[in-house]
Every structure is written in C-alpha cells, then in structure tokens.
Coordinates of C-alpha atoms in Angstrom, one line a residue:
Chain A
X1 CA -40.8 -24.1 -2.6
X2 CA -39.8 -20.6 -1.6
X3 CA -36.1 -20.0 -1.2
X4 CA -34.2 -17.0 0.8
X5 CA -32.3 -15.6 -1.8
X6 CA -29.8 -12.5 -1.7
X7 CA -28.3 -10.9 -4.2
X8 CA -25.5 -7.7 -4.0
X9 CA -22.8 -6.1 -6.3
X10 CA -19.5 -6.4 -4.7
X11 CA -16.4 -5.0 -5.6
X12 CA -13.4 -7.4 -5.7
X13 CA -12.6 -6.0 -2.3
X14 CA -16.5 -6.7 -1.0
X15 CA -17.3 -3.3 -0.9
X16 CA -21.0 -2.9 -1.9
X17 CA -20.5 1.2 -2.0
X18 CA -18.0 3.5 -1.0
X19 CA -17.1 4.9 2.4
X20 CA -21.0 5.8 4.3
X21 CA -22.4 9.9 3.7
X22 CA -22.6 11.4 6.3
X23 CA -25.5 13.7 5.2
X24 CA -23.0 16.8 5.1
X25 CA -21.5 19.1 2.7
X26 CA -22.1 18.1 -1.0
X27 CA -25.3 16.2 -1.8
X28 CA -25.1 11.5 -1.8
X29 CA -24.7 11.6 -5.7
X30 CA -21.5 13.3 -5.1
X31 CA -20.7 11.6 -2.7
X32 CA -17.4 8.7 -2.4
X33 CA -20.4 6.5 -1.3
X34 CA -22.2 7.0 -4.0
X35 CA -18.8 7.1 -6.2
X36 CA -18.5 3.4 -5.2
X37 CA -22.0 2.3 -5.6
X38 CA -22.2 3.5 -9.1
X39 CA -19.5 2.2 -9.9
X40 CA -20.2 -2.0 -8.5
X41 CA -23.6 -1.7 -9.8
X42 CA -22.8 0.0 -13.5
X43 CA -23.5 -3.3 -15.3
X44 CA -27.0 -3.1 -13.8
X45 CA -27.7 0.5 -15.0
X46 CA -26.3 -1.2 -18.4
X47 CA -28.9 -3.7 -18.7
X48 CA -32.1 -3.4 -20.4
X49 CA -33.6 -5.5 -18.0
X50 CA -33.4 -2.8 -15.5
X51 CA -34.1 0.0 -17.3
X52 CA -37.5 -1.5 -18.6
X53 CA -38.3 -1.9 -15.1
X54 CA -37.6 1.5 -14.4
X55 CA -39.6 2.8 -16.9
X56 CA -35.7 4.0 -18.3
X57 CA -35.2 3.5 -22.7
X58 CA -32.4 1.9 -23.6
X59 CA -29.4 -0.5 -22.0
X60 CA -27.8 -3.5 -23.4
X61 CA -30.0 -7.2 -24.3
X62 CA -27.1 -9.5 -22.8
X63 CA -26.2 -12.1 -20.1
X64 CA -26.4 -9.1 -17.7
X65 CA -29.3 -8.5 -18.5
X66 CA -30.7 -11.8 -18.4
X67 CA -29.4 -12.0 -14.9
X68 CA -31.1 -9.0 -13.9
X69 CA -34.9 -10.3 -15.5
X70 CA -34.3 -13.6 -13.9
X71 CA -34.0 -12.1 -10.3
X72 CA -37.2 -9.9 -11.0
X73 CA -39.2 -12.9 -12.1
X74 CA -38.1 -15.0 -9.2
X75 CA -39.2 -13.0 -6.1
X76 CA -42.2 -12.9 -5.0
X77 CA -41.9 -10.6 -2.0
X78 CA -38.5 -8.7 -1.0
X79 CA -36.9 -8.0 2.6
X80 CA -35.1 -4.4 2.6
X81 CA -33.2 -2.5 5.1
X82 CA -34.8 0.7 6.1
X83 CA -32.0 3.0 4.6
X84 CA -32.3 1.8 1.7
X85 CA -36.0 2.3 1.7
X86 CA -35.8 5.9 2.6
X87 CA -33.3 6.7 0.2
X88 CA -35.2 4.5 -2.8
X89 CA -38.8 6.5 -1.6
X90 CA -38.8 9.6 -4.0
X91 CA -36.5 8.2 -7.0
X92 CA -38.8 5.1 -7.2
X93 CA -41.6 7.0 -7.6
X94 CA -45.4 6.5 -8.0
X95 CA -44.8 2.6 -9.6
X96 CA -41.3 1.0 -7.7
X97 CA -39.5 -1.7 -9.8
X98 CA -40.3 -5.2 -7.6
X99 CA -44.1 -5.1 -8.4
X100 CA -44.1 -7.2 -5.3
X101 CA -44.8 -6.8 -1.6
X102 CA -41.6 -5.2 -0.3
X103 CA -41.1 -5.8 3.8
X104 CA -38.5 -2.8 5.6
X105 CA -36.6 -3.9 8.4
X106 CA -37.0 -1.0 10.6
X107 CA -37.1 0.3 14.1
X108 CA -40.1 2.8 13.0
X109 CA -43.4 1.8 12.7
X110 CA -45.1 3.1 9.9
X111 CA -48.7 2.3 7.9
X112 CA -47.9 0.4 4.6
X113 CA -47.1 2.0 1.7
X114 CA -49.4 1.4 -1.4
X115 CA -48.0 2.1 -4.9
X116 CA -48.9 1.3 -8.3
X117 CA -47.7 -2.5 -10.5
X118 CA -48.3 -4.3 -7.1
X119 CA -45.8 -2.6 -5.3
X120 CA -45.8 -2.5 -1.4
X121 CA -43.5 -0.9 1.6
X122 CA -44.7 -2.8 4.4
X123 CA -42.8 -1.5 7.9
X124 CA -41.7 -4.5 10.3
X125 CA -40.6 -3.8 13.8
X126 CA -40.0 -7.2 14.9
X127 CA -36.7 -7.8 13.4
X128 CA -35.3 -9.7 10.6
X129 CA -36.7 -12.7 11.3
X130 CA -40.2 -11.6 11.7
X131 CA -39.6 -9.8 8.4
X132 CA -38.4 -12.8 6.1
X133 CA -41.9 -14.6 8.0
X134 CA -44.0 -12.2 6.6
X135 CA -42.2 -11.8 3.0
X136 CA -42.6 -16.0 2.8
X137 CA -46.4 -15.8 3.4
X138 CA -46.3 -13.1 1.0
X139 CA -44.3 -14.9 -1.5
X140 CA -47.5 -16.7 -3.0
X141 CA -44.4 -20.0 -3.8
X142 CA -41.8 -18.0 -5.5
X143 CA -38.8 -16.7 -3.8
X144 CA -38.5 -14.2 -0.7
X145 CA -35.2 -11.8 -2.4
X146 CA -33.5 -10.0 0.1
X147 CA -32.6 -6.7 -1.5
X148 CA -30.1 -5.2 0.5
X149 CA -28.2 -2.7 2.0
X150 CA -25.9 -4.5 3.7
X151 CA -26.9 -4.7 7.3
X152 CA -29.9 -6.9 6.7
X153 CA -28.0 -9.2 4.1
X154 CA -25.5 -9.6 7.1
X155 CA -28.4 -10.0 9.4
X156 CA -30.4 -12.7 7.1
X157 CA -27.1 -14.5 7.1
X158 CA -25.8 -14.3 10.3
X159 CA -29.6 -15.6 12.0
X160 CA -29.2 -18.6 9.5
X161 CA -32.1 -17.5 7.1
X162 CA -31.2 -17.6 4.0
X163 CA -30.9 -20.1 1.4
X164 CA -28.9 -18.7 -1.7
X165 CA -26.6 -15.8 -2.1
X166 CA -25.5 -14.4 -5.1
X167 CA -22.8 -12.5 -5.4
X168 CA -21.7 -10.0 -8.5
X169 CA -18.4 -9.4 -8.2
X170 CA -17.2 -6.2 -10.0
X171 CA -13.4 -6.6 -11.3
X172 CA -12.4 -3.4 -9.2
X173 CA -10.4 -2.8 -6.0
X174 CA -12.2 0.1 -4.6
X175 CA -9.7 0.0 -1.1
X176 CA -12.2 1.5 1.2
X177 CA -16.2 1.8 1.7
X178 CA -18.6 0.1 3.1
X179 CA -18.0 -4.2 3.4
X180 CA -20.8 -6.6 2.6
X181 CA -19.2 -9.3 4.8
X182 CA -18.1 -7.3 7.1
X183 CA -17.1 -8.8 11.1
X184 CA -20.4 -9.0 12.7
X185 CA -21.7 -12.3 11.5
X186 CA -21.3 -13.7 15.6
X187 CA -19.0 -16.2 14.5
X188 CA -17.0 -18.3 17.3
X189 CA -13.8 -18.7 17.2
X190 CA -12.5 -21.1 14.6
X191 CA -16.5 -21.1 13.3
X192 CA -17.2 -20.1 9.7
X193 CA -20.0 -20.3 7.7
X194 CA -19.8 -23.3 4.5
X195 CA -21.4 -22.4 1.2
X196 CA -21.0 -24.4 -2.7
X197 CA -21.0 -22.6 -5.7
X198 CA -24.2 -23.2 -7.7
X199 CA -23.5 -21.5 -10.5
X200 CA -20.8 -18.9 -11.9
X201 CA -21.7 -16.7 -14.9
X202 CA -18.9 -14.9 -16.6
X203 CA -19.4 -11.8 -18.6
X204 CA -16.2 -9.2 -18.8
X205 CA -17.9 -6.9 -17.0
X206 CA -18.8 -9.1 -13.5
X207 CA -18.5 -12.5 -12.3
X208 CA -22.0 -13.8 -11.1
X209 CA -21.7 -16.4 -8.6
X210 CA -24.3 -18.0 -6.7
X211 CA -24.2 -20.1 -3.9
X212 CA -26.3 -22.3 -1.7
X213 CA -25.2 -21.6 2.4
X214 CA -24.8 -24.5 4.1
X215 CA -24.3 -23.0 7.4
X216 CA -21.7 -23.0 10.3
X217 CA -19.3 -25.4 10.7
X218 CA -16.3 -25.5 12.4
X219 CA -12.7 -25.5 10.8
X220 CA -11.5 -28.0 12.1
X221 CA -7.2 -28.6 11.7
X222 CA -6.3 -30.6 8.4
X223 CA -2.9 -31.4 8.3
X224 CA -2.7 -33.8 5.3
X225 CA -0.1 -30.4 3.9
X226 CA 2.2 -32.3 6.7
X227 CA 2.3 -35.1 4.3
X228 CA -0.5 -37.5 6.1
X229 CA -3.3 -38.9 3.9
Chain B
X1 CA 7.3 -11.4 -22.3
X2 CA 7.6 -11.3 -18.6
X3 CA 4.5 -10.6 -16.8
X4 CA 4.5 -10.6 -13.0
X5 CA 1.7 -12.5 -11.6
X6 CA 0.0 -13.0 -8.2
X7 CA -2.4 -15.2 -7.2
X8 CA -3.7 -16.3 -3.4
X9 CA -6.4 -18.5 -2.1
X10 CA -9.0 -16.6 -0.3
X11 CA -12.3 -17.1 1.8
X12 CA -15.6 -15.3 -0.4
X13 CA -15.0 -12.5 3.2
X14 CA -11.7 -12.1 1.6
X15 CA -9.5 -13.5 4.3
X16 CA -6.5 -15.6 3.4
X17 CA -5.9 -16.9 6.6
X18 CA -7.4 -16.4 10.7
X19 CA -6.1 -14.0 12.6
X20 CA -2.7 -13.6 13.0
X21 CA -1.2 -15.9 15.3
X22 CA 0.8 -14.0 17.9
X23 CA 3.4 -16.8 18.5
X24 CA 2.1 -17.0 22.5
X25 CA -0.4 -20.2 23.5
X26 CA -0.5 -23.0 21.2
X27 CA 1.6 -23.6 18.4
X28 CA 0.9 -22.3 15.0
X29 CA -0.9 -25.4 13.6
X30 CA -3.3 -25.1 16.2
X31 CA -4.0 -21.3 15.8
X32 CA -6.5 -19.6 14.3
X33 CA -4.6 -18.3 11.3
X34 CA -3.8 -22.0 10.7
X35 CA -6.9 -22.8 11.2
X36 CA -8.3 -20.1 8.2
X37 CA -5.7 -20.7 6.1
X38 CA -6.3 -24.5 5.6
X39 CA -9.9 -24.2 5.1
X40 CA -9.3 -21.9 2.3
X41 CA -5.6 -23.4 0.8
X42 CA -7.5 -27.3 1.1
X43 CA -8.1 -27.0 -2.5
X44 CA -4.6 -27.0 -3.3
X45 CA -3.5 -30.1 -0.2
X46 CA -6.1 -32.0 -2.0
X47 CA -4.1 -31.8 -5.8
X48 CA -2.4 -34.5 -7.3
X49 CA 0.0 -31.6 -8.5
X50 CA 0.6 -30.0 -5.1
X51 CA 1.7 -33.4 -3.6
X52 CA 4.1 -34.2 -5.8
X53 CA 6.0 -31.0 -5.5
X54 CA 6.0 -31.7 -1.7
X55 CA 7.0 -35.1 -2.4
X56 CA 3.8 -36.2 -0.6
X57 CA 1.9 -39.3 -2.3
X58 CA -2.1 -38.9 -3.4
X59 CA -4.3 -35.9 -4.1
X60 CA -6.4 -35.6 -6.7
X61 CA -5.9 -35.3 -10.6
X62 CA -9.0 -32.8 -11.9
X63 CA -9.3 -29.3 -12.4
X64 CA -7.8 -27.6 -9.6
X65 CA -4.9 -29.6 -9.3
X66 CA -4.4 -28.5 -13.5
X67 CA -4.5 -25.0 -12.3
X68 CA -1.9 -25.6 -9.9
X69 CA 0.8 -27.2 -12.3
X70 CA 0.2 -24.0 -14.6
X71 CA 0.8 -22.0 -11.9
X72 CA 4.4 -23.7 -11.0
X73 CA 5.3 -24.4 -14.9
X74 CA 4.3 -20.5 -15.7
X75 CA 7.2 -19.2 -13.2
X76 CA 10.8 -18.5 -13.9
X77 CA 10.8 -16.9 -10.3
X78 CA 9.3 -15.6 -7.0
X79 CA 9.1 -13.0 -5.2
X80 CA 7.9 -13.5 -1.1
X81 CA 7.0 -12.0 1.8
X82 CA 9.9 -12.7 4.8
X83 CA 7.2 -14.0 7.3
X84 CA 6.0 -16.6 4.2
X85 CA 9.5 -17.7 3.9
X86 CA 10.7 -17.6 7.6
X87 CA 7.7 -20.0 8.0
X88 CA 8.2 -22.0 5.1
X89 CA 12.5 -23.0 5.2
X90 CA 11.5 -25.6 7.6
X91 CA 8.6 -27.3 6.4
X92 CA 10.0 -26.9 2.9
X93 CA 13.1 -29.0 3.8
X94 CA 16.3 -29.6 1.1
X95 CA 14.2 -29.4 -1.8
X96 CA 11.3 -27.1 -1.5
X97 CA 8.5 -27.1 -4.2
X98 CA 9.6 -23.8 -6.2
X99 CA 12.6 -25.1 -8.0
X100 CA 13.2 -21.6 -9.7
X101 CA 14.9 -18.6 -8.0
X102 CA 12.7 -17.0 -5.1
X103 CA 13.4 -13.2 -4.0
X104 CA 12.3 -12.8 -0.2
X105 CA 11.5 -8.7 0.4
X106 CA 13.5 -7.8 4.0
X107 CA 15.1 -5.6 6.3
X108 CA 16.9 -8.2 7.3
X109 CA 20.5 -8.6 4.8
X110 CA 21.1 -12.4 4.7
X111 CA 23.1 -14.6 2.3
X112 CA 21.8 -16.3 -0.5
X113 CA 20.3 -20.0 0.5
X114 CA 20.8 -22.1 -2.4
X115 CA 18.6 -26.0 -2.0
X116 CA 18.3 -28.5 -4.5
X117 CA 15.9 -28.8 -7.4
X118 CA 16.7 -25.3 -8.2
X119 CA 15.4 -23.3 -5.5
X120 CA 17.4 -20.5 -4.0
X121 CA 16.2 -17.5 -1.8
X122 CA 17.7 -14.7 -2.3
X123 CA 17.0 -11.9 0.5
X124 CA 16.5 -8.2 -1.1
X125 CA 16.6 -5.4 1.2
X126 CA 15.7 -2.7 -1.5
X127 CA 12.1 -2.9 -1.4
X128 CA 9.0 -4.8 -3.5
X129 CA 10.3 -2.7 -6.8
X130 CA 14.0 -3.9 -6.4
X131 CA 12.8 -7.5 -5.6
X132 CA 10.1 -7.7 -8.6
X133 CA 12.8 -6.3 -11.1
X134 CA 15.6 -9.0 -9.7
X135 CA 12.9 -11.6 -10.4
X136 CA 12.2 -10.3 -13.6
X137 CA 16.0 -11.0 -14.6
X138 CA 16.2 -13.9 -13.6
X139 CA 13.1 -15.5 -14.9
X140 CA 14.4 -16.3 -18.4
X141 CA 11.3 -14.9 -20.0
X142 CA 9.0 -17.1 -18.0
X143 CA 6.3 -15.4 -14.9
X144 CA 7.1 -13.6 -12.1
X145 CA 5.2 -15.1 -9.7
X146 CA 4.2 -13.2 -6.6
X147 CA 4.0 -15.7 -3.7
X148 CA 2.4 -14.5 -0.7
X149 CA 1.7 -13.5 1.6
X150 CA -0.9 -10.8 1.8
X151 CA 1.4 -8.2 2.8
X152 CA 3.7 -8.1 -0.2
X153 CA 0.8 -8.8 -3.0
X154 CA -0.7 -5.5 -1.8
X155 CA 2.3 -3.6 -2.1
X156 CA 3.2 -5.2 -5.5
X157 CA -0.4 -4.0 -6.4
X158 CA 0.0 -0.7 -5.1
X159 CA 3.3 0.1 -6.8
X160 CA 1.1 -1.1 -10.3
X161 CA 4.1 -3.4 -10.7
X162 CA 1.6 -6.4 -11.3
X163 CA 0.2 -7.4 -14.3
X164 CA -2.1 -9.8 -13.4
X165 CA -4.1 -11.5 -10.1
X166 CA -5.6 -14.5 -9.9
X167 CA -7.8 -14.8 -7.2
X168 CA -9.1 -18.8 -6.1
X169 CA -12.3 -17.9 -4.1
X170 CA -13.4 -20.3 -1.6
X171 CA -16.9 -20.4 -0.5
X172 CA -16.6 -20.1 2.9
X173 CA -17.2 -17.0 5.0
X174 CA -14.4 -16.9 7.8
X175 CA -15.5 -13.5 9.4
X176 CA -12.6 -12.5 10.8
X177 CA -8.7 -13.1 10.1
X178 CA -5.8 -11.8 7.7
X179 CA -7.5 -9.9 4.6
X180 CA -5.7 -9.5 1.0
X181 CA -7.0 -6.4 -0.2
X182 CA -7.2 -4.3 2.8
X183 CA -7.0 -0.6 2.9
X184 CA -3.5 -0.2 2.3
X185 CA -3.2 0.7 -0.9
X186 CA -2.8 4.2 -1.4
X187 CA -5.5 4.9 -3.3
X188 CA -7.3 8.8 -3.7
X189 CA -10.5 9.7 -2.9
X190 CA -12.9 8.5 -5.7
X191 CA -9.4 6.5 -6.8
X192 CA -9.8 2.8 -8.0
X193 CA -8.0 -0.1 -9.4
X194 CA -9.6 -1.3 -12.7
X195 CA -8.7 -5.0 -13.8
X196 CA -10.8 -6.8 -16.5
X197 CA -11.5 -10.8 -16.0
X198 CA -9.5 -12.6 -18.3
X199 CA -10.7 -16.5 -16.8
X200 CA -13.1 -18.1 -15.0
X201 CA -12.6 -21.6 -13.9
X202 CA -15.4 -23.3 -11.9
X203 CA -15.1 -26.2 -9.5
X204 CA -17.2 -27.4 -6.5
X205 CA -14.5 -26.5 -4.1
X206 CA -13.3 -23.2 -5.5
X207 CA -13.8 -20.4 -8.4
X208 CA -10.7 -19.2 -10.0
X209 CA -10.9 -15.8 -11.7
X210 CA -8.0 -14.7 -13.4
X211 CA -7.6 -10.8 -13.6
X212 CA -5.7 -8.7 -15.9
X213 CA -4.6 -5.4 -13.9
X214 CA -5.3 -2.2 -15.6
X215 CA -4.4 0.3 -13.5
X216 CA -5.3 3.1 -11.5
X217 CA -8.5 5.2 -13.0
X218 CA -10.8 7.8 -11.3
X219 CA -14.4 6.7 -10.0
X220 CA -16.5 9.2 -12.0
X221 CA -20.4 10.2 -11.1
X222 CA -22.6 8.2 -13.8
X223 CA -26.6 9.1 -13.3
X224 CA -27.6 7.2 -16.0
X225 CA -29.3 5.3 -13.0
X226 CA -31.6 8.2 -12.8
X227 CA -33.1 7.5 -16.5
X228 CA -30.3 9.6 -19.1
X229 CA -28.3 7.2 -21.4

C-alpha cells in the first residue's frame, strides 16, 4: 500500500539550511545557506549509498548508509518543491538520482522533463494535493517520498497528506536559517498535530527518527501534575 | 567531576511550552503555554518517579520514569530561571521536589528560602556565570543541573558553560509557543555549536537524546557533494 513519506536533515534547532540566498553578491555554495545545508546533510554526502547514486566513488558502507539505500528503494514516485527543482536541474545532470517519476510543485507550467535511469520532472500547477495524486498513481504500490525543500514538506503536512515523516536530526545548533516546522502549519489555537515514533536509529553522527502522523488533535488541559489521578 | 547539565522536554517544533501567557484573561492553567507545556512535560506527570517527589500517588514505573530518578539522583544542585521559580514556590509547597540547593538567576536581591528535604533557593543577582559557578560549589561533586526554563538554558549554552543537554523530544508538533533554542545565542555568521550524541533512549511517548556539548566551531564549505572525496 503506498504510504506518504517525508524525509529531511534537521539541525537540532530544525533548521534544514541556513539563513535563505538571496541570489546576490558571492555565488549559493558560499553562501550561510548553503553553509548550513552542508553541514545537516554531511552524513549523506558521507554515505556510499548516495554517492553510488550519484555516479560519485567513494563514502562510508554504514547505518547511514543503509538508511539512505532504504529510502531510494522505497519510493516509487517523489513530490518536490520547485526551488529545489531548479537549483537540482544542472548538478543532477543527464541521469538524476530517484530513477523515479519526480512531480514539482510549481506555479509554472512546464512540459515534463525526460532524463535517463527512469527519471522524470513532471510540472504540477494544481497544488500540493494534486501533486501527491499524481505521484500515487505513479507510485506503481511503493511509496510516494516527499523530497523537500521545506515549503512543500510543510504544505504535505499541514493539508493532512502524509503518512510518515522522518526526521535526521544533526547534533548541531545552527541558531538561525531556514525552519522545517516553521509557524504556518494553520493550527488553531490550542491544536497540534500527534505523531508516534516508529523507529529511532542512532549513529554518532545523526539521530534517525521516524514517525507515523496521526493528525490534529486538540491539547486539551491535564492536570493530574496538581496531584489528581 | 562536576559537569553542568541541562535537559528540557520539548515538542519535535521545538517548543517547550504555548505561547507565553500574558497573565490577562484566564488563569495560567487554562492558557496556552499551559496548555503546550503539559502536552509535552505528560511524560514526566505520568512517572512513578515524578509522583513521588511531589508526594503525589500512581504514575508509571518503566522507562521514562527511570530517566527521571537519574536525572534527580545525578544533581547536587540547580540553577533556574526566576519566572520558573516565581511560578513554582507555590505549587511546590514546604517540601518541593529538588531537595538539593537551587540557584535562581535575578535582578531581583532576595534572601535565601530555605524548605525542608533539603531544598533552598538561593537568589544570585550576578548573572548565569556567577549562578552556575555557586552551583558548582555547592554540589559536592555531584551535577549541576540546569532547570529551566528556556531562557536561562540558552544563555548557559551561549556562555559554553554547559557540558551537556539532554533533549526528551515529544512527537507532537505544537506550531507556535515558547522555543528552547531560538536565535539568541550569539553565534557568528557560518558559527555553530557542535555536540556529539552520547544516548538515545526510545519510548512510545518520548525520545531522549543525551548530548555532549562540544563547543563553538566554524561551518566550513564541503563540496564533496559535488563528486571530490
């Protein structure tokens, strides 16, 4: 049965990257936001399992790794934001790493891009929800992975569409950059959103914990700290 | 050895409590910071070990509960926020749950408060530094434990006087509310705190990760993402 699954390297402040390029002066990979992106998502530059995709030698056979392969092997089709589309475009290359059909969340309507290893951009216009529609048809039974940036993680959650989130959280406090859970979820007041913990992996150099949403629910007062039962 | 220790429940959007209740309306157990902060403290009202430091009969003996009586048997003293202890010396009563000397950071010169069991407050006017290094004195080679709130573990972070953090991550997204590590902490551009994870402890209702604080280090560009090793 497919899932809705989303993954993201976090800091242990929830930064995903650091604080947003704004396109002047030095070029991104100079950049604080790239500063803090490299830095969450090192242990996945680290493992082999990435780099093989990637077409990349090297990079550590470990837990990370394993982590890595076993999101590959699970998706079957991928929702992305747009940004992270554009900026992925020319350092993916002729033969993109998700050998999968890939639907961007965009505001742009553009004919779908073709690459080699079954990779595809496909451009939706309808919104999130329209996106994770097509990327279940697509999924052919495995898993619909949402593959970030932020926005439509936030966006997949907040529209109660997804199923599993995984989160790798980086053991540094980066202070300031760009939030994954950031405010605009539309939450009511005294509303939050439930999860469980499925799973927690522990390697030193991230904690990888999934978790299965169970969706809003109100907080509602508990005052058994009074004393009462 | 002596090593000053923080640790704080806190929702996976890393809030520790709602948003600050502005003492007009409702009372505080009705607000939305209480509100917050007993979804993501309920771990703790639900141990056996908790209760019976309240004086307060049930809870449960398991997991959580065992990393609560390390918590209290690890500390020779405390160091607190004043709006943590302001709120606390009623609900606390005669014989409040520390039973080990507690140093409250102020503005506000007030005389010692001894109570029974051991607890005293002891109000320091001379900053975080002054109060983690009265604490340090008088915990008899046992922890410094840093108590909350979120206010004074940030600047105990930010002065690197702590050597370690132990976050208990509840899954539950709050979306809005009091955050622990907001952007108050000083740090450069392309500045970060490194910490390495020293624990993981896994239960239904909440992940414990235990942190050992390395310091202050530079974020510096790594392109092996773009295929160098």
């Amino acid at each position: 049965m497919t899932r809705v699954i989303a993954q993201m390297s976090v800091s242990l402040d929830g930064f995903y990257a650091g604080p947003r390029f704004d396109g002047s002066g030095r070029d991104w990979m100079e950049s604080a936001e790239s500063a803090g992106f490299f830095r969450v998502t090192r242990w996945v530059i680290d493992a082999m399992a990435w780099r093989e995709r990637q077409g990349f030698a090297g990079g550590d056979q470990n837990t990370n790794s394993d982590i890595v392969a076993e999101h590959f092997a699970a998706a079957g089709a991928y929702v992305m934001g747009r940004r992270m589309a554009d900026g992925g475009e020319i350092p993916w290359g002729e033969e993109p790493p998700f050998r999968a059909p890939v639907f961007v969340v965009t505001n742009r309507a553009r004919e779908t891009l073709q690459r080699k290893g079954g990779t595809s951009f496909t451009y939706v216009t309808g919104g999130v929800a329209e996106a994770v529609a097509r990327a279940r048809e697509a999924a052919g039974g495995k898993d619909v992975a949402v593959a970030g940036g932020g926005t439509v993680l936030r966006r997949v959650l907040q529209e109660g569409l997804l199923d599993e989130l995984e989160l790798h959280i980086v053991p540094v406090v980066l202070g300031t950059g760009m939030r994954l859970l950031d405010a605009d979820l539309d939450l009511a007041d005294k509303e939050a959103i439930e999860l469980t913990p499925v799973r927690v992996v522990h390697t030193p150099e991230v904690t990888h914990v999934r978790y299965r949403v169970d969706g809003r629910a109100p907080l509602v007062l508990d005052d058994r700290g009074s004393g009462g039962s």
